[in-house]
């Protein structure tokens, strides 16, 4: 590998590190103050950097917020996919997916709540993110339910409309539990039961 390529890779890695520090700085401020009351000054203070660095990466607080939510959603999908054994019994797969979801949001409940409650207020800025995130989550559910474990049980992959119904209900339940300050693990059983009921509706006719 040439020295030019190596230096370019180092520069890219450094830029990514600065960007991640800013995202972490925003996440920290959302936990402390909420997104609405967070300022760019809060973000750069938490990131231990400057406004100049911030505006070198993001055009606005809103753009930084959208990127934070995008990376959080990507991490959620990755965690769920990694937790599910496609050869396991279908109900065990659902249980594993629910557990991974709850574990993920338990680590960053404030970020999850901001995605559900505050991002819609950004309207045009956040609409593409919301659409893409829901499409990706829906795709994930379709793929997860099209596995050997589900096929052995005679179950068809979940339809996209039913996947959206499941995701929408889970999002609202999550938001309510976070707002109450309750233990997020209390959503595990309702989410599992709903998943069993909705996916079970896809049983292939005899």
Short mmCIF file of C-alpha atoms in Angstrom, two decimals:
data_model
loop_
_atom_site.label_atom_id
_atom_site.label_comp_id
_atom_site.label_asym_id
_atom_site.label_seq_id
_atom_site.Cartn_x
_atom_site.Cartn_y
_atom_site.Cartn_z
CA UNK A 1 0.00 0.00 0.00
CA UNK A 2 1.43 3.37 -0.99
CA UNK A 3 2.17 6.12 1.53
CA UNK A 4 -0.44 8.33 -0.17
CA UNK A 5 -3.16 5.72 0.39
CA UNK A 6 -2.06 5.20 3.99
CA UNK A 7 -2.15 8.92 4.73
CA UNK A 8 -5.56 9.25 3.09
CA UNK A 9 -6.87 6.38 5.22
CA UNK A 10 -5.50 8.04 8.37
CA UNK A 11 -7.14 11.34 7.43
CA UNK A 12 -10.45 9.61 6.80
CA UNK A 13 -10.20 7.80 10.13
CA UNK A 14 -9.48 11.09 11.89
CA UNK A 15 -12.44 12.79 10.26
CA UNK A 16 -14.69 9.90 11.25
CA UNK A 17 -13.46 10.16 14.85
CA UNK A 18 -14.31 13.88 14.99
CA UNK A 19 -17.74 13.19 13.50
CA UNK A 20 -18.40 10.44 16.03
CA UNK A 21 -17.35 12.69 18.89
CA UNK A 22 -19.91 15.26 17.75
CA UNK A 23 -22.62 12.63 17.52
CA UNK A 24 -21.74 11.40 20.99
CA UNK A 25 -21.76 15.00 22.21
CA UNK A 26 -25.28 15.49 20.87
CA UNK A 27 -26.41 12.19 22.38
CA UNK A 28 -25.04 13.23 25.78
CA UNK A 29 -26.85 16.57 25.62
CA UNK A 30 -30.13 14.91 24.62
CA UNK A 31 -29.88 12.78 27.76
CA UNK A 32 -29.15 15.85 29.88
CA UNK A 33 -31.40 18.49 28.32
CA UNK A 34 -33.50 16.94 25.58
CA UNK A 35 -33.02 17.65 21.89
CA UNK A 36 -35.17 20.78 21.79
CA UNK A 37 -33.15 22.59 24.47
CA UNK A 38 -29.80 21.40 23.15
CA UNK A 39 -27.63 23.95 21.37
CA UNK A 40 -24.58 23.55 19.16
CA UNK A 41 -22.59 25.00 22.06
CA UNK A 42 -23.75 22.08 24.22
CA UNK A 43 -22.70 19.59 21.55
CA UNK A 44 -19.20 20.97 21.08
CA UNK A 45 -18.69 21.32 24.84
CA UNK A 46 -19.53 17.66 25.35
CA UNK A 47 -17.39 16.69 22.35
CA UNK A 48 -14.53 18.85 23.65
CA UNK A 49 -14.13 20.51 20.29
CA UNK A 50 -15.09 23.77 18.56
CA UNK A 51 -18.02 25.17 16.64
CA UNK A 52 -15.71 25.43 13.67
CA UNK A 53 -15.20 21.67 13.80
CA UNK A 54 -18.93 21.14 14.17
CA UNK A 55 -19.82 23.21 11.12
CA UNK A 56 -17.09 21.49 9.19
CA UNK A 57 -19.08 18.27 9.62
CA UNK A 58 -22.71 19.40 9.87
CA UNK A 59 -24.63 22.34 8.46
CA UNK A 60 -26.91 22.53 11.51
CA UNK A 61 -27.98 20.93 14.76
CA UNK A 62 -30.84 19.31 12.84
CA UNK A 63 -28.47 17.66 10.38
CA UNK A 64 -26.38 16.30 13.24
CA UNK A 65 -29.54 14.98 14.91
CA UNK A 66 -30.67 13.19 11.77
CA UNK A 67 -27.24 11.56 11.43
CA UNK A 68 -27.35 10.48 15.08
CA UNK A 69 -30.74 8.87 14.58
CA UNK A 70 -29.61 7.19 11.36
CA UNK A 71 -26.58 5.61 13.02
CA UNK A 72 -28.70 4.59 16.01
CA UNK A 73 -31.24 2.88 13.75
CA UNK A 74 -28.45 1.13 11.85
CA UNK A 75 -27.03 -0.14 15.16
CA UNK A 76 -30.47 -1.35 16.23
CA UNK A 77 -30.96 -3.35 13.04
CA UNK A 78 -27.46 -4.83 13.26
CA UNK A 79 -28.04 -5.86 16.89
CA UNK A 80 -31.34 -7.57 16.12
CA UNK A 81 -29.97 -9.40 13.08
CA UNK A 82 -26.96 -10.60 15.05
CA UNK A 83 -29.13 -11.92 17.87
CA UNK A 84 -31.42 -14.13 15.79
CA UNK A 85 -30.48 -17.67 14.79
CA UNK A 86 -32.41 -18.34 11.53
CA UNK A 87 -32.40 -22.08 12.22
CA UNK A 88 -33.97 -21.72 15.68
CA UNK A 89 -37.64 -22.37 16.37
CA UNK A 90 -39.68 -19.44 15.09
CA UNK A 91 -40.99 -18.29 18.47
CA UNK A 92 -37.46 -18.37 19.87
CA UNK A 93 -36.37 -16.14 16.99
CA UNK A 94 -39.07 -13.63 17.90
CA UNK A 95 -38.03 -13.76 21.55
CA UNK A 96 -34.39 -13.13 20.57
CA UNK A 97 -35.35 -10.19 18.34
CA UNK A 98 -37.45 -8.62 21.10
CA UNK A 99 -34.65 -9.07 23.62
CA UNK A 100 -32.14 -7.40 21.29
CA UNK A 101 -34.56 -4.51 20.68
CA UNK A 102 -35.13 -3.94 24.39
CA UNK A 103 -31.43 -4.22 25.21
CA UNK A 104 -30.60 -1.63 22.55
CA UNK A 105 -33.19 0.97 23.55
CA UNK A 106 -32.37 0.44 27.23
CA UNK A 107 -28.88 1.73 26.52
CA UNK A 108 -30.16 4.96 24.93
CA UNK A 109 -33.80 5.54 25.88
CA UNK A 110 -33.55 9.32 25.43
CA UNK A 111 -32.33 8.91 21.85
CA UNK A 112 -35.16 6.49 21.08
CA UNK A 113 -37.71 8.87 22.56
CA UNK A 114 -36.30 11.77 20.54
CA UNK A 115 -36.65 9.71 17.36
CA UNK A 116 -40.29 8.91 18.13
CA UNK A 117 -41.46 12.22 19.60
CA UNK A 118 -39.13 15.03 18.48
CA UNK A 119 -37.92 14.03 15.02
CA UNK A 120 -41.41 14.39 13.44
CA UNK A 121 -41.41 18.08 14.41
CA UNK A 122 -38.48 18.60 12.02
CA UNK A 123 -40.86 17.75 9.18
CA UNK A 124 -39.03 17.88 5.83
CA UNK A 125 -35.61 17.51 7.47
CA UNK A 126 -36.47 14.23 9.16
CA UNK A 127 -39.08 12.79 6.79
CA UNK A 128 -36.54 11.00 4.56
CA UNK A 129 -34.89 9.51 7.65
CA UNK A 130 -38.21 8.25 9.01
CA UNK A 131 -39.20 6.74 5.67
CA UNK A 132 -35.87 5.02 5.17
CA UNK A 133 -35.70 3.78 8.77
CA UNK A 134 -39.17 2.26 8.60
CA UNK A 135 -38.40 0.69 5.24
CA UNK A 136 -35.20 -0.83 6.62
CA UNK A 137 -36.94 -2.12 9.75
CA UNK A 138 -39.74 -3.56 7.63
CA UNK A 139 -37.22 -5.22 5.31
CA UNK A 140 -35.49 -6.67 8.35
CA UNK A 141 -38.72 -8.22 9.67
CA UNK A 142 -39.57 -9.68 6.26
CA UNK A 143 -36.10 -11.25 5.99
CA UNK A 144 -36.09 -12.54 9.58
CA UNK A 145 -39.46 -14.26 9.08
CA UNK A 146 -38.30 -15.85 5.84
CA UNK A 147 -35.90 -18.25 7.52
CA UNK A 148 -35.64 -22.02 7.93
CA UNK A 149 -37.15 -21.85 11.42
CA UNK A 150 -40.26 -20.09 10.17
CA UNK A 151 -40.58 -22.23 7.06
CA UNK A 152 -40.43 -25.44 9.13
CA UNK A 153 -43.45 -24.17 11.06
CA UNK A 154 -45.36 -23.51 7.82
CA UNK A 155 -45.21 -19.77 8.35
CA UNK A 156 -45.01 -17.30 5.49
CA UNK A 157 -42.85 -14.17 5.77
CA UNK A 158 -44.67 -11.29 7.43
CA UNK A 159 -46.34 -8.93 4.97
CA UNK A 160 -45.08 -5.36 4.80
CA UNK A 161 -48.42 -3.87 6.01
CA UNK A 162 -48.44 -6.18 9.05
CA UNK A 163 -44.78 -5.40 9.72
CA UNK A 164 -45.60 -1.68 9.76
CA UNK A 165 -48.48 -2.26 12.16
CA UNK A 166 -46.18 -4.20 14.49
CA UNK A 167 -43.43 -1.57 14.30
CA UNK A 168 -45.82 1.34 14.79
CA UNK A 169 -47.38 -0.20 17.88
CA UNK A 170 -43.99 -1.07 19.32
CA UNK A 171 -42.71 2.47 18.78
CA UNK A 172 -45.68 3.99 20.62
CA UNK A 173 -45.44 1.52 23.49
CA UNK A 174 -41.72 2.24 23.78
CA UNK A 175 -42.32 5.99 23.88
CA UNK A 176 -44.94 5.69 26.60
CA UNK A 177 -42.75 3.49 28.79
CA UNK A 178 -39.76 5.86 28.42
CA UNK A 179 -41.95 8.88 29.21
CA UNK A 180 -43.20 7.20 32.39
CA UNK A 181 -39.65 6.40 33.41
CA UNK A 182 -40.59 2.73 33.76
CA UNK A 183 -38.33 -0.26 33.26
CA UNK A 184 -38.10 -0.78 29.52
CA UNK A 185 -38.05 -4.53 29.99
CA UNK A 186 -41.77 -4.35 30.73
CA UNK A 187 -42.40 -4.06 26.99
CA UNK A 188 -40.72 -7.41 26.32
CA UNK A 189 -43.73 -9.64 26.93
CA UNK A 190 -46.31 -7.48 25.09
CA UNK A 191 -43.91 -7.16 22.15
CA UNK A 192 -43.36 -10.92 22.09
CA UNK A 193 -47.08 -11.70 22.27
CA UNK A 194 -47.85 -9.18 19.51
CA UNK A 195 -45.09 -10.64 17.35
CA UNK A 196 -46.41 -14.17 17.82
CA UNK A 197 -49.97 -13.09 17.01
CA UNK A 198 -49.13 -11.02 13.93
CA UNK A 199 -46.57 -13.38 12.44
CA UNK A 200 -48.85 -16.31 13.23
CA UNK A 201 -51.45 -14.69 10.98
CA UNK A 202 -49.21 -15.63 8.08
CA UNK A 203 -49.72 -19.40 8.47
CA UNK A 204 -49.84 -21.00 5.05
CA UNK A 205 -53.21 -22.58 4.20
CA UNK A 206 -53.28 -26.36 4.44
#
